[in-house]
Amino acid sequence: MGSGASIVGLGMTELGRVYGRSPRRFAADAVRLAVADAGLDLTDLDGLLVSHGLGGSPGIELADTLGLRDLRLLSQMNSFGATAGAMVSYAAMSVLSGAATTVACVFADAPLKPKQSAGSAYHRDAPEWYGFGGMTAALGFRSVNAFYALAAQRHMARYGTTSEQLGAIAVSTRQWAARNPLAQMREPITLADHQDSRWVAEPLHLLDCCLVSNGAIAVVVSRADRAGDLAQPPVHLWGWGQGHPGHRKERGSEFGLSTGAATSGPVAMKMAGITPADVDVAELYDCYTYTVLVSLEDYGFCGKGEGGAFAASGALGPGGALPTNTGGGQLSAYYMWGMTPLSEAVIQARGQGGERQAGKNDVILVSGNGGILDHHSTLIVSPHRKGA
Amino acid sequence: MEGVQIGVLRRDGRTDAFFDGTAADRLVIKRCAPCGLWFAPDQVACPGCGDEELEWAPAAGTATLVTWTVTHGRPADDGTAPPPAFLALVELAEGPWLHARLDGVDRAALREGLPLRAAFVHPGEGESYVLFRPAD
Ligand SMILES: [Zn+2]
């Protein structure tokens, strides 16, 4: 098959406690970096897909900021943490259909302010509260941590998942981060460190929760038959999918027990012509350790309810059967929503992972998760053309 | 009452019937009579028929525990931390789930299906609100 789509460029700004740049500036910088990485010029872009964090910027005015002209594709997309996968799949379909030839997809956010804790960037406080949303916050749901804690606790109660099993994910992810110069947190941790870290929202310890980062990441998508002429090894897109379970808050809901990965995964894997056993590396959205655990189950890497035992077996770390979040993920490296797992997948597929490069990288699965497990996206990428 | 202090609640134009209810020790939620469906108070439309004028109807005030969390505030510079708060998803007898705060619960007794009952609090400042306590 000669006409697939590929990721041909990756641009990452400085990530983490980086101040003095607006999200729009970060986004523009990342697009420039991605285009240069591909060996292209900004004038080669004829498509731009934009997504932003909770700050609400940038939008499609980013095209003007970059001075892009005569675009054939320009849109802002939002399915929260699932957006990166959604943007790349839309870009892939656009270049395959001929609607565009060269599409940049970018995410930017800058929630951290100087002298402010990471937690407070996503924490709500107010002297008084309005409406039903305000009432929930007033009663104590002041950040997203509590909502994910409810999900994790339900999984524990139903399947016997333990905090130590969640801790195994924190530890293996940090083992990878220690090998990644881009990671914010590289000091090794033990299971005891995880257990001793303060409670945020039981059953979640501090070391179950992701970082908060400023910055932007962009990728450039083009046709595979063109990618060979460009500067970087192409990363071929074998499959993509989404899953939006629409769990209602009512009797019978599967909230916390299963996620959109149960839909998204099979769709993407069927398109790619693979099964879970074919996946060499998994880059899973890890806003919390629990998110990784439930995603492993829903993708079929282990049975439902067996995610804890699978993680505790050592499968996810260096030398394990399923190297997972090889860059340190959102837990230990950087929190750029769905661009965190995607960027590491590109690096691994290119074989540019240095000290952390996975030995076998033929098939890499990338996930995105948005809302409180409301939205999911999947990409299957490879250094090889599909069917080659 | 244990836990992170509960904030001052104000009406916003969509919550009048709900807070009229809590002031009178009644839990009122949304209902679509033609479809026979019950919804949480914040539901804006019936997914069955699309009606955006859902009626308010009294709920029994009984519920069961679905899942829970104990939240811990960030410790202050002097090392002191606010006492923990027990938060939960509860399933009303009518079927809808509410994000709720528990009161008077024994941590060791928390389990899926624990019977709960609505309890109303009338603070000096702001609207009355509902907590859930173990049913006797
Ligand atoms: Zn109806």
Coordinates of C-alpha atoms and ligand atoms in Angstrom, one line a residue:
Chain A
M1 CA 0.0 0.0 0.0
G2 CA 1.8 3.1 -1.2
S3 CA -0.7 5.8 -0.3
G4 CA -0.8 5.9 3.5
A5 CA -0.4 8.9 5.7
S6 CA 2.6 9.6 7.9
I7 CA 3.8 11.9 10.7
V8 CA 6.8 13.6 9.1
G9 CA 7.6 16.3 11.7
L10 CA 7.6 16.8 15.4
G11 CA 8.1 20.0 17.3
M12 CA 8.3 20.4 21.0
T13 CA 8.9 23.6 22.8
E14 CA 10.6 23.7 26.2
L15 CA 8.1 22.0 28.6
G16 CA 7.3 22.4 32.2
R17 CA 7.9 25.4 34.4
V18 CA 8.5 27.7 31.4
Y19 CA 7.2 31.2 31.8
G20 CA 6.8 34.4 29.8
R21 CA 5.1 32.9 26.8
S22 CA 1.4 32.8 26.0
P23 CA -0.2 29.6 24.8
R24 CA -0.4 31.1 21.4
R25 CA 3.3 31.9 21.3
F26 CA 4.1 28.4 22.5
A27 CA 1.8 26.9 19.8
A28 CA 3.4 29.0 17.0
D29 CA 6.9 28.0 18.2
A30 CA 5.9 24.3 18.2
V31 CA 4.5 24.5 14.7
R32 CA 7.7 26.2 13.4
L33 CA 9.8 23.5 15.1
A34 CA 7.7 20.7 13.6
V35 CA 7.9 22.1 10.1
A36 CA 11.7 22.6 10.4
D37 CA 12.1 19.1 11.8
A38 CA 10.3 17.8 8.7
G39 CA 12.7 19.7 6.5
L40 CA 9.8 21.9 5.3
D41 CA 9.0 25.6 5.3
L42 CA 5.9 27.2 6.8
T43 CA 4.7 28.0 3.3
D44 CA 4.5 24.2 2.6
L45 CA 1.6 23.9 5.2
D46 CA -1.8 23.9 3.7
G47 CA -3.6 22.7 6.8
L48 CA -3.6 23.6 10.4
L49 CA -5.5 21.9 13.3
V50 CA -5.4 23.6 16.7
S51 CA -6.3 22.5 20.2
H52 CA -5.8 24.2 23.5
G53 CA -5.9 23.4 27.2
L54 CA -8.3 24.8 29.8
G55 CA -7.1 28.4 29.1
G56 CA -9.1 28.6 25.9
S57 CA -6.3 29.7 23.6
P58 CA -5.1 29.5 20.9
G59 CA -7.8 29.0 18.4
I60 CA -7.7 29.3 14.6
E61 CA -6.3 32.8 14.8
L62 CA -3.0 30.8 15.2
A63 CA -3.0 30.7 11.4
D64 CA -2.7 34.5 11.3
T65 CA -0.1 34.5 14.0
L66 CA 2.0 32.2 11.8
G67 CA 1.2 34.2 8.6
L68 CA -0.2 31.1 6.9
R69 CA -2.0 31.9 3.7
D70 CA -4.3 30.0 1.3
L71 CA -4.9 27.1 3.7
R72 CA -7.2 24.3 2.6
L73 CA -7.9 23.1 6.1
L74 CA -8.2 25.1 9.3
S75 CA -10.1 24.1 12.4
Q76 CA -10.0 24.1 16.1
M77 CA -10.8 20.7 17.6
N78 CA -11.7 19.6 21.1
S79 CA -12.4 16.3 22.7
F80 CA -10.2 17.2 25.6
G81 CA -7.4 14.6 26.2
A82 CA -8.5 12.6 23.1
T83 CA -7.9 15.6 20.8
A84 CA -4.4 14.8 19.7
G85 CA -5.4 11.5 18.2
A86 CA -8.5 13.0 16.7
M87 CA -6.5 15.8 15.0
V88 CA -4.0 13.4 13.6
S89 CA -6.7 11.1 12.2
Y90 CA -8.5 14.0 10.7
A91 CA -5.2 15.2 9.2
A92 CA -4.5 11.7 7.8
M93 CA -7.9 11.4 6.2
S94 CA -7.4 14.9 4.7
V95 CA -4.1 14.1 3.1
L96 CA -5.4 10.7 1.9
S97 CA -8.5 12.3 0.3
G98 CA -6.5 15.1 -1.3
A99 CA -8.3 17.8 0.6
A100 CA -4.9 18.9 1.9
T101 CA -1.2 17.8 1.5
T102 CA 0.6 19.0 4.6
V103 CA -1.2 19.5 7.9
A104 CA 0.2 20.7 11.2
C105 CA -1.6 19.6 14.4
V106 CA -0.8 21.5 17.6
F107 CA -1.6 21.6 21.3
A108 CA -0.6 24.4 23.6
D109 CA -1.3 25.3 27.2
A110 CA 0.3 27.5 29.9
P111 CA -1.7 26.9 33.2
L112 CA 1.4 27.3 35.4
K113 CA 2.2 30.7 36.9
P114 CA 5.4 31.6 38.6
K115 CA 5.4 30.8 42.4
Q116 CA 2.2 28.8 42.1
S117 CA 1.9 25.1 43.0
A118 CA 1.2 22.7 40.2
G119 CA -2.0 21.5 41.9
S120 CA -3.5 25.0 42.2
A121 CA -3.4 25.4 38.5
Y122 CA -6.2 22.9 38.2
H123 CA -7.8 23.7 41.6
R124 CA -11.0 25.8 42.0
D125 CA -11.7 28.1 44.9
A126 CA -14.2 30.9 45.4
P127 CA -15.9 32.8 48.2
E128 CA -19.3 31.7 47.0
W129 CA -20.6 29.3 44.4
Y130 CA -23.3 29.5 41.8
G131 CA -25.5 26.9 40.0
F132 CA -25.3 23.1 40.1
G133 CA -21.7 23.0 39.0
G134 CA -20.8 25.4 41.7
M135 CA -22.7 23.4 44.3
T136 CA -20.7 20.3 43.4
A137 CA -17.5 22.3 43.8
A138 CA -18.7 23.9 47.0
L139 CA -19.4 20.5 48.5
G140 CA -15.7 19.5 48.0
F141 CA -15.2 18.5 44.4
R142 CA -12.6 21.3 43.9
S143 CA -10.5 19.6 41.2
V144 CA -10.6 16.8 38.8
N145 CA -8.6 14.6 41.2
A146 CA -11.8 13.7 43.2
F147 CA -13.6 12.6 40.1
Y148 CA -10.9 10.2 39.0
A149 CA -10.6 9.0 42.6
L150 CA -14.2 7.9 42.4
A151 CA -13.5 6.0 39.2
A152 CA -10.4 4.3 40.7
Q153 CA -12.1 3.4 43.9
R154 CA -15.0 1.8 42.0
H155 CA -12.5 -0.3 40.0
M156 CA -10.8 -1.3 43.3
A157 CA -14.1 -2.3 45.0
R158 CA -15.2 -4.3 42.0
Y159 CA -12.0 -6.0 40.9
G160 CA -9.8 -5.9 44.0
T161 CA -7.3 -3.6 42.4
T162 CA -4.8 -2.2 45.0
S163 CA -2.9 1.0 45.6
E164 CA 0.3 -1.0 45.3
Q165 CA -0.7 -2.1 41.8
L166 CA -1.3 1.6 40.9
G167 CA 2.1 2.3 42.5
A168 CA 3.8 -0.2 40.2
I169 CA 2.7 2.0 37.3
A170 CA 4.1 5.1 39.0
V171 CA 7.4 3.3 39.6
S172 CA 7.8 1.8 36.0
T173 CA 6.9 5.2 34.5
R174 CA 9.6 6.9 36.5
Q175 CA 12.1 4.3 35.5
W176 CA 11.5 5.3 31.9
A177 CA 11.6 9.0 32.8
A178 CA 15.0 8.6 34.4
R179 CA 16.2 7.7 30.9
N180 CA 14.6 10.7 29.2
P181 CA 16.4 14.1 29.2
L182 CA 13.1 15.8 28.3
A183 CA 11.4 14.5 31.5
Q184 CA 10.6 16.9 34.4
M185 CA 10.9 14.2 37.1
R186 CA 13.9 11.9 36.7
E187 CA 14.7 10.9 40.3
P188 CA 14.0 7.2 40.7
I189 CA 11.1 6.3 43.1
T190 CA 10.3 3.1 44.9
L191 CA 6.9 1.5 45.7
A192 CA 7.5 2.7 49.3
D193 CA 7.9 6.3 48.0
H194 CA 4.6 5.9 46.2
Q195 CA 2.8 4.6 49.3
D196 CA 4.4 7.3 51.5
S197 CA 3.4 10.2 49.2
R198 CA 0.6 12.2 50.6
W199 CA -3.0 11.4 49.8
V200 CA -4.6 13.7 47.2
A201 CA -8.0 12.0 47.0
E202 CA -8.1 8.5 48.3
P203 CA -7.3 6.0 46.7
L204 CA -5.0 8.3 44.8
H205 CA -1.6 9.3 46.3
L206 CA 0.3 12.3 45.0
L207 CA 2.5 9.9 42.9
D208 CA -0.7 8.6 41.2
C209 CA -1.3 12.1 39.7
C210 CA 0.2 13.7 36.6
L211 CA 2.4 16.8 36.4
V212 CA 1.2 20.2 35.1
S213 CA 3.3 21.7 32.3
N214 CA 3.5 24.8 30.2
G215 CA 4.5 24.5 26.5
A216 CA 3.3 23.2 23.2
I217 CA 3.8 20.2 20.9
A218 CA 3.0 20.0 17.2
V219 CA 3.3 17.3 14.5
V220 CA 3.1 17.5 10.7
V221 CA 1.1 14.9 8.8
S222 CA 1.6 14.2 5.1
R223 CA 1.3 11.4 2.5
A224 CA 3.6 8.5 3.0
D225 CA 4.7 8.5 -0.6
R226 CA 6.1 12.0 -0.1
A227 CA 7.6 11.4 3.3
G228 CA 10.7 9.6 1.9
D229 CA 12.0 12.9 0.5
L230 CA 11.8 14.7 3.9
A231 CA 14.3 15.1 6.7
Q232 CA 13.1 12.6 9.2
P233 CA 12.2 8.9 9.1
P234 CA 8.4 8.8 8.4
V235 CA 6.1 7.5 11.1
H236 CA 3.3 5.6 9.3
L237 CA -0.3 5.8 10.5
W238 CA -1.7 2.3 10.4
G239 CA -5.0 2.9 12.1
W240 CA -7.1 5.2 14.2
G241 CA -10.2 5.1 16.3
Q242 CA -12.3 7.0 18.8
G243 CA -14.7 5.9 21.6
H244 CA -17.1 8.1 23.5
P245 CA -19.1 5.8 25.8
G246 CA -21.6 8.4 27.0
H247 CA -21.7 6.9 30.5
R248 CA -24.7 8.4 32.0
K249 CA -24.8 9.2 35.7
E250 CA -27.5 6.7 36.5
R251 CA -28.2 3.1 37.6
G252 CA -26.3 0.6 35.5
S253 CA -23.4 2.9 34.5
E254 CA -20.0 1.4 33.8
F255 CA -18.3 4.6 35.0
G256 CA -14.8 3.7 36.4
L257 CA -15.0 0.1 35.2
S258 CA -14.6 0.5 31.4
T259 CA -13.7 3.3 29.1
G260 CA -13.9 4.4 25.5
A261 CA -10.7 2.4 24.8
A262 CA -13.0 -0.7 24.6
T263 CA -14.4 0.8 21.4
S264 CA -11.6 2.9 20.1
G265 CA -9.0 0.2 20.4
P266 CA -10.7 -2.5 18.3
V267 CA -11.6 0.1 15.6
A268 CA -8.0 1.3 15.3
M269 CA -6.5 -2.2 15.5
K270 CA -8.8 -3.6 12.9
M271 CA -7.9 -0.8 10.6
A272 CA -4.2 -1.5 11.2
G273 CA -4.7 -5.2 10.8
I274 CA -3.2 -6.1 14.2
T275 CA -4.3 -7.6 17.5
P276 CA -3.1 -6.5 21.0
A277 CA -0.4 -9.2 20.9
D278 CA 1.2 -7.4 17.9
V279 CA 1.8 -4.2 19.9
D280 CA 5.4 -3.7 20.8
V281 CA 5.2 -0.4 22.7
A282 CA 2.2 1.3 24.3
E283 CA 2.0 5.1 24.9
L284 CA -1.0 5.5 27.1
Y285 CA -2.6 8.6 28.4
D286 CA -1.7 8.7 32.0
C287 CA -3.3 11.6 33.8
Y288 CA -3.5 9.1 36.7
T289 CA -1.9 5.7 37.2
Y290 CA -5.4 4.3 37.2
T291 CA -6.0 5.6 33.7
V292 CA -3.2 3.4 32.4
L293 CA -4.5 0.4 34.3
V294 CA -8.0 0.6 33.0
S295 CA -6.8 1.4 29.5
L296 CA -4.6 -1.8 29.5
E297 CA -7.7 -3.8 30.2
D298 CA -9.9 -2.1 27.7
Y299 CA -7.3 -2.5 24.9
G300 CA -7.1 -6.2 25.7
F301 CA -3.5 -6.4 26.8
C302 CA -4.9 -8.3 29.8
G303 CA -8.4 -9.3 30.9
K304 CA -10.9 -7.1 32.6
G305 CA -10.0 -6.7 36.2
E306 CA -6.5 -8.0 35.6
G307 CA -4.8 -4.6 35.0
G308 CA -3.5 -4.4 38.5
A309 CA -1.8 -7.8 38.4
F310 CA -0.5 -7.1 34.9
A311 CA 1.1 -3.8 36.0
A312 CA 2.6 -5.3 39.1
S313 CA 4.2 -8.1 37.0
G314 CA 6.8 -5.6 35.7
A315 CA 5.5 -5.8 32.2
L316 CA 5.4 -2.0 31.7
G317 CA 8.9 -1.0 32.6
P318 CA 12.3 -1.3 30.9
G319 CA 12.8 -4.9 29.9
G320 CA 9.2 -5.7 30.3
A321 CA 6.9 -7.5 27.9
L322 CA 5.0 -4.3 27.0
P323 CA 7.2 -1.2 27.3
T324 CA 4.6 1.4 28.3
N325 CA 5.0 5.2 28.5
T326 CA 8.7 4.9 27.6
G327 CA 9.3 8.6 27.9
G328 CA 7.9 8.9 31.4
G329 CA 4.4 9.9 30.4
Q330 CA 2.4 12.6 32.0
L331 CA 3.2 11.2 35.4
S332 CA 6.9 11.9 35.2
A333 CA 7.9 13.6 31.9
Y334 CA 5.5 16.4 30.8
Y335 CA 1.7 17.0 30.7
M336 CA 0.7 18.1 27.2
W337 CA -2.6 16.3 27.2
G338 CA -2.7 13.8 24.2
M339 CA 0.5 15.1 22.7
T340 CA 2.5 13.5 25.6
P341 CA 1.9 9.9 24.4
L342 CA 1.9 10.9 20.7
S343 CA 5.3 12.7 20.9
E344 CA 7.0 9.8 22.6
A345 CA 5.5 7.4 20.0
V346 CA 7.0 9.4 17.2
I347 CA 10.4 9.4 18.9
Q348 CA 10.2 5.6 19.5
A349 CA 9.0 4.9 16.0
R350 CA 11.9 6.9 14.6
G351 CA 14.3 4.9 16.8
Q352 CA 15.4 8.2 18.4
G353 CA 14.7 7.2 22.0
G354 CA 18.4 7.0 23.0
E355 CA 18.9 5.4 26.4
R356 CA 15.2 4.6 26.5
Q357 CA 14.7 3.3 23.0
A358 CA 12.5 0.2 23.0
G359 CA 14.2 -2.8 21.3
K360 CA 11.3 -3.7 19.2
N361 CA 9.2 -0.8 17.8
D362 CA 7.4 -2.2 14.8
V363 CA 3.9 -1.5 16.2
I364 CA 3.2 1.3 18.7
L365 CA -0.2 2.1 20.2
V366 CA -1.0 5.6 21.3
S367 CA -4.0 6.5 23.4
G368 CA -5.8 9.7 24.4
N369 CA -8.3 10.2 27.2
G370 CA -10.5 13.2 27.8
G371 CA -12.9 14.4 30.4
I372 CA -13.6 12.0 33.3
L373 CA -13.1 9.0 31.0
D374 CA -15.7 10.4 28.7
H375 CA -13.6 10.5 25.5
H376 CA -11.0 8.2 24.0
S377 CA -8.8 8.1 20.9
T378 CA -6.3 5.6 19.6
L379 CA -3.6 5.7 17.0
I380 CA -1.5 2.8 15.7
V381 CA 1.8 3.9 14.3
S382 CA 4.9 2.2 12.9
P383 CA 8.3 2.9 11.2
H384 CA 7.1 0.6 8.4
R385 CA 4.4 1.1 5.8
K386 CA 1.3 -0.8 6.5
G387 CA 1.3 -4.2 4.8
A388 CA 5.0 -3.8 3.8
Chain B
M1 CA -18.9 18.5 60.5
E2 CA -15.6 17.0 59.3
G3 CA -13.8 18.0 56.2
V4 CA -13.0 20.8 53.8
Q5 CA -15.3 23.7 54.6
I6 CA -18.4 23.7 52.4
G7 CA -18.6 26.9 50.4
V8 CA -21.4 29.4 50.4
L9 CA -24.1 28.5 47.8
R10 CA -26.0 31.0 45.7
R11 CA -28.9 30.7 43.2
D12 CA -28.2 31.3 39.6
G13 CA -31.7 31.3 38.0
R14 CA -31.7 27.5 37.2
T15 CA -31.6 26.3 40.8
D16 CA -34.6 28.0 42.4
A17 CA -36.8 24.9 42.7
F18 CA -33.9 22.8 44.0
F19 CA -32.9 25.3 46.7
D20 CA -36.6 25.9 47.6
G21 CA -36.6 22.2 48.2
T22 CA -33.5 21.9 50.3
A23 CA -34.7 24.9 52.4
A24 CA -37.8 22.8 53.2
D25 CA -35.9 19.6 53.8
R26 CA -36.9 18.1 50.5
L27 CA -34.8 16.7 47.7
V28 CA -36.3 17.6 44.4
I29 CA -34.9 16.3 41.1
K30 CA -35.9 16.4 37.4
R31 CA -38.4 14.2 35.7
C32 CA -39.8 13.6 32.2
A33 CA -43.4 12.4 32.9
P34 CA -44.2 11.3 29.3
C35 CA -41.0 9.2 29.2
G36 CA -41.3 8.1 32.8
L37 CA -37.6 9.0 33.3
W38 CA -35.9 10.5 36.4
F39 CA -32.8 12.7 36.1
A40 CA -30.3 14.5 38.4
P41 CA -31.2 18.1 39.2
D42 CA -28.7 19.5 36.7
Q43 CA -30.1 17.6 33.7
V44 CA -31.1 20.1 31.0
A45 CA -33.1 17.9 28.5
C46 CA -34.6 14.5 28.3
P47 CA -32.6 12.2 26.0
G48 CA -35.7 10.2 25.3
C49 CA -37.9 13.0 23.8
G50 CA -35.7 16.1 23.8
D51 CA -38.0 18.0 26.1
E52 CA -36.0 20.9 27.7
E53 CA -38.8 21.8 30.1
L54 CA -38.3 18.9 32.5
E55 CA -40.5 19.1 35.6
W56 CA -39.2 19.1 39.2
A57 CA -40.4 16.2 41.3
P58 CA -39.8 15.2 44.9
A59 CA -37.4 12.3 45.3
A60 CA -37.7 9.8 48.2
G61 CA -34.3 10.9 49.6
T62 CA -33.0 7.4 49.9
A63 CA -29.9 6.3 48.0
T64 CA -27.1 3.7 47.9
L65 CA -23.4 4.3 47.8
V66 CA -21.8 3.7 44.3
T67 CA -18.2 4.8 44.9
W68 CA -16.4 7.2 47.2
T69 CA -13.2 9.2 47.8
V70 CA -11.6 10.8 50.8
T71 CA -10.1 14.1 49.7
H72 CA -7.2 15.7 51.6
G73 CA -6.5 19.4 51.3
R74 CA -3.0 20.6 50.5
P75 CA -1.0 21.0 53.7
A76 CA -0.3 24.5 54.8
D77 CA 3.3 25.9 55.2
D78 CA 3.2 25.0 58.9
G79 CA 2.4 21.4 58.0
T80 CA -1.2 21.4 59.2
A81 CA -3.8 20.0 56.8
P82 CA -7.6 20.4 56.8
P83 CA -9.5 17.3 57.9
P84 CA -10.5 15.0 55.1
A85 CA -13.8 15.2 53.3
F86 CA -15.8 12.1 52.3
L87 CA -17.2 12.6 48.7
A88 CA -19.2 10.1 46.7
L89 CA -21.3 9.1 43.8
V90 CA -24.7 8.1 45.2
E91 CA -27.5 6.3 43.4
L92 CA -30.9 7.7 44.3
A93 CA -33.8 5.3 44.7
E94 CA -35.2 6.7 41.5
G95 CA -32.0 5.8 39.5
P96 CA -30.0 9.0 38.9
W97 CA -26.6 9.4 40.4
L98 CA -25.5 12.5 42.3
H99 CA -22.0 13.8 43.1
A100 CA -22.5 14.1 46.8
R101 CA -20.8 14.7 50.2
L102 CA -21.2 12.1 52.9
D103 CA -21.6 13.0 56.6
G104 CA -21.3 10.8 59.7
V105 CA -19.8 7.9 57.9
D106 CA -17.4 5.3 59.3
R107 CA -14.5 4.9 56.9
A108 CA -14.4 1.1 57.5
A109 CA -18.1 0.7 56.8
L110 CA -17.9 2.3 53.3
R111 CA -19.0 -0.2 50.6
E112 CA -20.8 -0.4 47.3
G113 CA -24.5 -0.5 48.0
L114 CA -24.3 1.1 51.5
P115 CA -27.9 2.5 52.2
L116 CA -27.9 6.3 52.6
R117 CA -30.5 9.0 53.4
A118 CA -30.5 12.6 52.4
A119 CA -29.9 15.1 55.3
F120 CA -30.4 18.8 54.9
V121 CA -28.2 21.6 56.2
H122 CA -29.3 25.2 56.7
P123 CA -26.2 27.4 57.0
G124 CA -26.4 30.9 58.4
E125 CA -25.1 32.2 55.0
G126 CA -26.2 31.0 51.6
E127 CA -28.6 28.3 50.4
S128 CA -29.4 25.1 52.2
Y129 CA -27.8 21.9 50.8
V130 CA -28.1 18.2 51.0
L131 CA -25.6 15.7 52.4
F132 CA -26.0 11.9 52.6
R133 CA -25.8 9.9 55.9
P134 CA -25.9 6.2 56.5
A135 CA -29.6 5.1 56.7
D136 CA -30.4 3.7 60.1
Ligands
ZN1 ZN -38.8 12.6 27.7

